[in-house]
mmCIF file of the C-alpha atoms, coordinates in Angstrom:
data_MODEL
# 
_entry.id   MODEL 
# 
loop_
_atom_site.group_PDB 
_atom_site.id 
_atom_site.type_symbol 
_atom_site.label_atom_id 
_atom_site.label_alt_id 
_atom_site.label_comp_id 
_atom_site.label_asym_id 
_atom_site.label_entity_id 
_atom_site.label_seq_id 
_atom_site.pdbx_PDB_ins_code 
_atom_site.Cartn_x 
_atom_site.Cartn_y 
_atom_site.Cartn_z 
_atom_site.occupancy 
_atom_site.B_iso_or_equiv 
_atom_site.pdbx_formal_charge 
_atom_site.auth_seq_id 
_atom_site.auth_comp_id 
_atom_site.auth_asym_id 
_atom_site.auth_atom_id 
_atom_site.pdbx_PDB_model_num 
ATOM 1   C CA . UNK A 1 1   ? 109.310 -2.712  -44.486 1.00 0.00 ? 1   UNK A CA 1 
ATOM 2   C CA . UNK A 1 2   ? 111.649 -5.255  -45.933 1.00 0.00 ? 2   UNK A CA 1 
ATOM 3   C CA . UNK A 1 3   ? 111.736 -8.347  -46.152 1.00 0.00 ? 3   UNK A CA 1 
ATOM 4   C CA . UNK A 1 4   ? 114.096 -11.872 -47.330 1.00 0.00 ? 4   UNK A CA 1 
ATOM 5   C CA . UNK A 1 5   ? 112.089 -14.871 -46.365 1.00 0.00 ? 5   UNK A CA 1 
ATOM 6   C CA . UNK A 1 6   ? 113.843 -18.195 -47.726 1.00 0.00 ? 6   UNK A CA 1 
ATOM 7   C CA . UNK A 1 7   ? 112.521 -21.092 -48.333 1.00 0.00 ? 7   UNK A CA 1 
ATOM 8   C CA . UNK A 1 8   ? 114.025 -24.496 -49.585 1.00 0.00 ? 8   UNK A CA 1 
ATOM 9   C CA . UNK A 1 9   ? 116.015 -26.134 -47.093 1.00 0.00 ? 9   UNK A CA 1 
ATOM 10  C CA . UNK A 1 10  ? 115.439 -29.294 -46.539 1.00 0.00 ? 10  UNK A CA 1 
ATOM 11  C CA . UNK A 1 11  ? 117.210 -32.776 -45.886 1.00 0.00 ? 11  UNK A CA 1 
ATOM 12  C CA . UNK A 1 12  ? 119.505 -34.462 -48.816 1.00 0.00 ? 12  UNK A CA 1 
ATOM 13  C CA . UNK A 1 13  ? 121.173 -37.055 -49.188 1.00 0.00 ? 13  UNK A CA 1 
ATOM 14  C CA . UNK A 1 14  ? 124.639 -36.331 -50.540 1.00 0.00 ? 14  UNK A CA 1 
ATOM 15  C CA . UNK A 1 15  ? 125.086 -35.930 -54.567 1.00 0.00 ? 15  UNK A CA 1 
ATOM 16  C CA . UNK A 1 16  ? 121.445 -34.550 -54.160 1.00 0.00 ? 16  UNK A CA 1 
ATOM 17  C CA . UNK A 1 17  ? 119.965 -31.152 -55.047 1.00 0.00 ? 17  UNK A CA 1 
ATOM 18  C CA . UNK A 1 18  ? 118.282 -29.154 -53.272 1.00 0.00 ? 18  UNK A CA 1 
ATOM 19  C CA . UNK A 1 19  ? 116.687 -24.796 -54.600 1.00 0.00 ? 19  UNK A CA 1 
ATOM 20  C CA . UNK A 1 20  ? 116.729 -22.626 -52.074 1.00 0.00 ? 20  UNK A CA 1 
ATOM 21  C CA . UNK A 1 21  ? 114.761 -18.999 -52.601 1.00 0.00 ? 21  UNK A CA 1 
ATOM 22  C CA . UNK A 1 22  ? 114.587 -15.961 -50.956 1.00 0.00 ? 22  UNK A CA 1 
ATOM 23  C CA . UNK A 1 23  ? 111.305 -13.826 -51.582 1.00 0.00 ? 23  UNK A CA 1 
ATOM 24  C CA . UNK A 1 24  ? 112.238 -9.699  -51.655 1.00 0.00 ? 24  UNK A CA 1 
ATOM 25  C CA . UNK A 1 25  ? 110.606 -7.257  -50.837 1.00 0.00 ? 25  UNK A CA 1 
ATOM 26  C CA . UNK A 1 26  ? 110.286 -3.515  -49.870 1.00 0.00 ? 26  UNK A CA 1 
ATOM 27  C CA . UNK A 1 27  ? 113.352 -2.858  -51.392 1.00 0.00 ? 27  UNK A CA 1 
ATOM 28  C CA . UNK A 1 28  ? 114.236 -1.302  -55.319 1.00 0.00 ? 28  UNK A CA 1 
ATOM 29  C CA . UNK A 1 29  ? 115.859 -4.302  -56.068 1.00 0.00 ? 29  UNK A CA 1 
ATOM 30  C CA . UNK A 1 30  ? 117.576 -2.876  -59.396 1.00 0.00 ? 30  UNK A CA 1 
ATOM 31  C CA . UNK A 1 31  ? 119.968 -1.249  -56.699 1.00 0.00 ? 31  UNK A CA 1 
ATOM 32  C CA . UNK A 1 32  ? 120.888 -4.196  -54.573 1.00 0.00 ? 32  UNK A CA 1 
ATOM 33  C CA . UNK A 1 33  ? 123.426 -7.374  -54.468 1.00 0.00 ? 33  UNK A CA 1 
ATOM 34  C CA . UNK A 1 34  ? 121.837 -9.940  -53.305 1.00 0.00 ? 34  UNK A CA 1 
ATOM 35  C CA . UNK A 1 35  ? 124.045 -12.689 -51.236 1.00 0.00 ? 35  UNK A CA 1 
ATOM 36  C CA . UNK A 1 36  ? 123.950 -15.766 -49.853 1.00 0.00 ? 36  UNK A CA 1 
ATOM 37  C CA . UNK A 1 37  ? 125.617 -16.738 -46.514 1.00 0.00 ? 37  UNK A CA 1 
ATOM 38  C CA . UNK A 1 38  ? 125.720 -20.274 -44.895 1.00 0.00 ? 38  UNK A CA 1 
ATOM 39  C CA . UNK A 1 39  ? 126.123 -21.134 -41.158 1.00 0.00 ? 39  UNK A CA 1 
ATOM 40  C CA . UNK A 1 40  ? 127.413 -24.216 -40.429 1.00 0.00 ? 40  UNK A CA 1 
ATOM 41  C CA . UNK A 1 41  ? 127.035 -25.167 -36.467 1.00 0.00 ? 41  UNK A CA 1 
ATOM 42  C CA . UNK A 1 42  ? 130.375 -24.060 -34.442 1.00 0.00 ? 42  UNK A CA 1 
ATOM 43  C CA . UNK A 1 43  ? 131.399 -22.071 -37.069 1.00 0.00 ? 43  UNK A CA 1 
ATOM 44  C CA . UNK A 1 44  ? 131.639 -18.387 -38.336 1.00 0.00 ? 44  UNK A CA 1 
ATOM 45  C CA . UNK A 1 45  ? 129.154 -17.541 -41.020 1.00 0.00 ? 45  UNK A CA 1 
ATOM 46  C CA . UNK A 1 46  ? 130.642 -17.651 -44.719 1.00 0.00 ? 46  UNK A CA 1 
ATOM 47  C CA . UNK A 1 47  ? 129.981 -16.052 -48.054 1.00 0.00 ? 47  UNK A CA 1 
ATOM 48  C CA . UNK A 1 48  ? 128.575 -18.202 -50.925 1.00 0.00 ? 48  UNK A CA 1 
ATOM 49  C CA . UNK A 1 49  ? 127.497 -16.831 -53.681 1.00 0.00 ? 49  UNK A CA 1 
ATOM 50  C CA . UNK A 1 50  ? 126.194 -13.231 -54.946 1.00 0.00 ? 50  UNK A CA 1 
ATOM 51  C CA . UNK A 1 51  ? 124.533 -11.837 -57.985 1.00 0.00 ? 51  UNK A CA 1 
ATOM 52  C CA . UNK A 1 52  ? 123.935 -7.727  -58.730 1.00 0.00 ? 52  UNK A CA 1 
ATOM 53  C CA . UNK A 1 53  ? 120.346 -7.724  -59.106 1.00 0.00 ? 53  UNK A CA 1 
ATOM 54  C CA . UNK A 1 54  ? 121.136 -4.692  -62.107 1.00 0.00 ? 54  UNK A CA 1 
ATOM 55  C CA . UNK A 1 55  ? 123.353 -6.498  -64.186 1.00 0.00 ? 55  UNK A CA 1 
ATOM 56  C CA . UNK A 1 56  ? 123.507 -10.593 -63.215 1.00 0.00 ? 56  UNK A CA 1 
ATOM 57  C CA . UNK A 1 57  ? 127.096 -10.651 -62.481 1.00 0.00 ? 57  UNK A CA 1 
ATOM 58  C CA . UNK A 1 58  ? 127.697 -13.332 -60.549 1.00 0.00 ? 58  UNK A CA 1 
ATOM 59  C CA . UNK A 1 59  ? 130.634 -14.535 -57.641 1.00 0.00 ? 59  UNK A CA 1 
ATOM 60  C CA . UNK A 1 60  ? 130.999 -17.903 -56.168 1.00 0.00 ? 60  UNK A CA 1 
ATOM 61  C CA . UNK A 1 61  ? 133.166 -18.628 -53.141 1.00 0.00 ? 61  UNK A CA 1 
ATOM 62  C CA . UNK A 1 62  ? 135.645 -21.346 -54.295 1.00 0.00 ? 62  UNK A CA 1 
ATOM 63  C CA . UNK A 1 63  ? 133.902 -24.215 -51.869 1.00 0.00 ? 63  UNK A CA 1 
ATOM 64  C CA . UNK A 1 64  ? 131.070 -23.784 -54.678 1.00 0.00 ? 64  UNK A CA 1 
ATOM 65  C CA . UNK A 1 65  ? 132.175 -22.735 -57.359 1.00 0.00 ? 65  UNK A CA 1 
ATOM 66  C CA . UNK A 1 66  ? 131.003 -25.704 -60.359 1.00 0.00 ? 66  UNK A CA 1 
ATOM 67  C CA . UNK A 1 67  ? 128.072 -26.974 -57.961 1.00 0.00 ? 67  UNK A CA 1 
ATOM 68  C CA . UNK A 1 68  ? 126.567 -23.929 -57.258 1.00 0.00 ? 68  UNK A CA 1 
ATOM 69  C CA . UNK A 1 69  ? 124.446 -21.744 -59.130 1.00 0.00 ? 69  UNK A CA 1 
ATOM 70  C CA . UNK A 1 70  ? 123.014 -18.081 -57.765 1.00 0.00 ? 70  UNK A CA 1 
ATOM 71  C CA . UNK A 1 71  ? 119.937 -16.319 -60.360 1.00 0.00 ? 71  UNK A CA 1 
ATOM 72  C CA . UNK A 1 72  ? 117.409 -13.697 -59.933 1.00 0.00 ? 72  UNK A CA 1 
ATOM 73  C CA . UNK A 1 73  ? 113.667 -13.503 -61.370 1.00 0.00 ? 73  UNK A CA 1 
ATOM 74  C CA . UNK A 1 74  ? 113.326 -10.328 -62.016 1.00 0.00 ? 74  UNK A CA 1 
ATOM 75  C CA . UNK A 1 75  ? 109.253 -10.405 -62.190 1.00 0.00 ? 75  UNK A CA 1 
ATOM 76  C CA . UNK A 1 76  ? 108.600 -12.219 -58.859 1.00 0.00 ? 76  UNK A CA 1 
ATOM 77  C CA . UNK A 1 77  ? 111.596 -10.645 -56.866 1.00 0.00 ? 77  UNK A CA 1 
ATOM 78  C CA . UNK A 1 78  ? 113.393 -13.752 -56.184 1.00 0.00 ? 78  UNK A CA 1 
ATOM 79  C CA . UNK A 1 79  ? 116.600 -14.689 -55.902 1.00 0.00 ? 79  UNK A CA 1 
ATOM 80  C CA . UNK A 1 80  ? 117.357 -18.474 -56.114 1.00 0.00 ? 80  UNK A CA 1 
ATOM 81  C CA . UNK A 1 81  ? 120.160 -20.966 -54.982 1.00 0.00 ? 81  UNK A CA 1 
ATOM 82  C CA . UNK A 1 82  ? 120.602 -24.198 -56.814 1.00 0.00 ? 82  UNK A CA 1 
ATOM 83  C CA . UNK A 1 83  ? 122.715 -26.530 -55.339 1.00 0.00 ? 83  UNK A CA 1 
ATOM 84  C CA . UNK A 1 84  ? 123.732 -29.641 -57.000 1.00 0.00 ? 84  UNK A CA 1 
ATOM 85  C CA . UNK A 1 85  ? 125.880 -32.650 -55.509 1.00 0.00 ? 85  UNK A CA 1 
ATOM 86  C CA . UNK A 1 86  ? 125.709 -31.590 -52.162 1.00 0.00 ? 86  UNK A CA 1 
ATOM 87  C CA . UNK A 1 87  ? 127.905 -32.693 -49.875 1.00 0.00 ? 87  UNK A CA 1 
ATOM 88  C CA . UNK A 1 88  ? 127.694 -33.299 -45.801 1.00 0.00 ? 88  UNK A CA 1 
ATOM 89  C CA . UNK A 1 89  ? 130.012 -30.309 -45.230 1.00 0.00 ? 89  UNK A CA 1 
ATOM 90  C CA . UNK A 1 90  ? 127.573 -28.049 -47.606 1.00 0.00 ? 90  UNK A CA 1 
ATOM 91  C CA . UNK A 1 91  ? 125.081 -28.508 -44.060 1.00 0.00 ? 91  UNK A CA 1 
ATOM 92  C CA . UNK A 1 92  ? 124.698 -25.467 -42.043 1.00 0.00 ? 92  UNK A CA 1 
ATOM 93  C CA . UNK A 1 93  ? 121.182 -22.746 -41.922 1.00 0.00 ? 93  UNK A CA 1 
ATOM 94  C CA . UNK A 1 94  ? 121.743 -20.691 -45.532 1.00 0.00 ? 94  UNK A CA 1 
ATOM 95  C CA . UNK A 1 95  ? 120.345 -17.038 -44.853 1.00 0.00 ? 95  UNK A CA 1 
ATOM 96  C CA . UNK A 1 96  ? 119.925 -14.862 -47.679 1.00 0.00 ? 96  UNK A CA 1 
ATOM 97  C CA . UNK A 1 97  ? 120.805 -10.643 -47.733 1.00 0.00 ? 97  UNK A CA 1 
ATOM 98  C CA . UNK A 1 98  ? 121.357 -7.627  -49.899 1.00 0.00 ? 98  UNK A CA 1 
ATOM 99  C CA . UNK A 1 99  ? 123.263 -4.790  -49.372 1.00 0.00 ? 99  UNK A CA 1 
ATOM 100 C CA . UNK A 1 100 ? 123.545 -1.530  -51.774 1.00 0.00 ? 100 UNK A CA 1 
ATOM 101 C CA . UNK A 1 101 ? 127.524 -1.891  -51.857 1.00 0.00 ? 101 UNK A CA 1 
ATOM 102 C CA . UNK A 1 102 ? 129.475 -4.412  -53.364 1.00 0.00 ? 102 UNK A CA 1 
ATOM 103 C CA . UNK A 1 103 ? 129.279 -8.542  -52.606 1.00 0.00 ? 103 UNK A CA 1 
ATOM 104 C CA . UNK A 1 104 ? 131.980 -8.492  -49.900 1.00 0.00 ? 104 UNK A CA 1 
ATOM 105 C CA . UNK A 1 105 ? 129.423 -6.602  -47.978 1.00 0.00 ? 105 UNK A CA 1 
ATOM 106 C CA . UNK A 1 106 ? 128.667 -5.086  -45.408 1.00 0.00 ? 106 UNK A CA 1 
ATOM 107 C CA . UNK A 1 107 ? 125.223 -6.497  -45.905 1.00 0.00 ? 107 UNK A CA 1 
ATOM 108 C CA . UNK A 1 108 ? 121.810 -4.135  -44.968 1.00 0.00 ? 108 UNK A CA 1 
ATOM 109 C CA . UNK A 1 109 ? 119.426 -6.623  -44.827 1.00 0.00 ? 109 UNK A CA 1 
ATOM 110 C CA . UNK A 1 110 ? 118.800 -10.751 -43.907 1.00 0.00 ? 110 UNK A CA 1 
ATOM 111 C CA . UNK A 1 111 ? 116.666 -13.271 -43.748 1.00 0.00 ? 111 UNK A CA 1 
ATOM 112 C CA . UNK A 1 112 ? 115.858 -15.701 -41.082 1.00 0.00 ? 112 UNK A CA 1 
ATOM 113 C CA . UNK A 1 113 ? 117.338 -18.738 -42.682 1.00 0.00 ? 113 UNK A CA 1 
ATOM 114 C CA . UNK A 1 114 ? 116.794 -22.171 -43.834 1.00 0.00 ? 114 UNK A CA 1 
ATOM 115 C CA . UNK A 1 115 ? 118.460 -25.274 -42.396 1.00 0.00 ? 115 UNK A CA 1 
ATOM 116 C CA . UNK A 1 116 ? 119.894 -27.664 -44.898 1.00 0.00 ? 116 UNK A CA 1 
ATOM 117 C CA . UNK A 1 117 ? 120.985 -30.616 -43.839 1.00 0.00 ? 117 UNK A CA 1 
ATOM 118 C CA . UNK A 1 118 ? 123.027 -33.452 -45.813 1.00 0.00 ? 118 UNK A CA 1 
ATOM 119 C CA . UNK A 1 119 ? 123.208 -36.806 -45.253 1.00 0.00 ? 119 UNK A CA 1 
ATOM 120 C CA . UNK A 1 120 ? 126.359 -39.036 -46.051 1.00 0.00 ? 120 UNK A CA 1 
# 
């Protein structure tokens, strides 16, 4: 059975920092891109970053890109999301996924999501 659980999320004040994780597992990871996807309330869920579990390539969308910073641990089967000088618009429930295709998806797999929220 597979699994993303995140964990993380939390309240911030803005300029903070906040790592968010997502635990893996039943899946051969070495196979996988592993995303992560923000929902901000009224609006469409959005792409933020993605990393191929195989080779570490990275993508950012361009809202993150500099403050952002997607990695993988390979021995606990965790992908992480550190986010530095958050802003109030960077609030919204992050979910992470995986999919066997490429980063632009479609996406196999999610989480359940963690709220962060942060304060101006």
């Amino acid at each position: 059975q597979v699994q993303l659980a995140e964990s993380g999320g939390g309240l911030v004040q803005a300029g903070g920092s906040l790592r968010l994780s997502c635990a893996a597992s039943g899946l051969t990871l070495s196979i996988y891109v592993m995303g992560w996807f923000r929902q901000a309330p009224g609006k469409e869920r959005e792409f933020v970053a993605a990393i191929s579990w195989s080779s570490g390539s990275k993508v950012y969308a361009d809202s993150v890109k500099g403050r952002f910073t997607i990695s993988r641990d390979n021995a606990k089967n965790t992908v992480y999301l550190q986010m530095n000088s958050l802003k109030p618009e960077d609030t919204a429930v992050y979910y992470c996924a995986a999919t066997k295709g490429r980063w632009a998806g479609p996406y196999d797999y999610w989480g359940q999501g963690t709220q962060v929220t942060v304060s101006s």
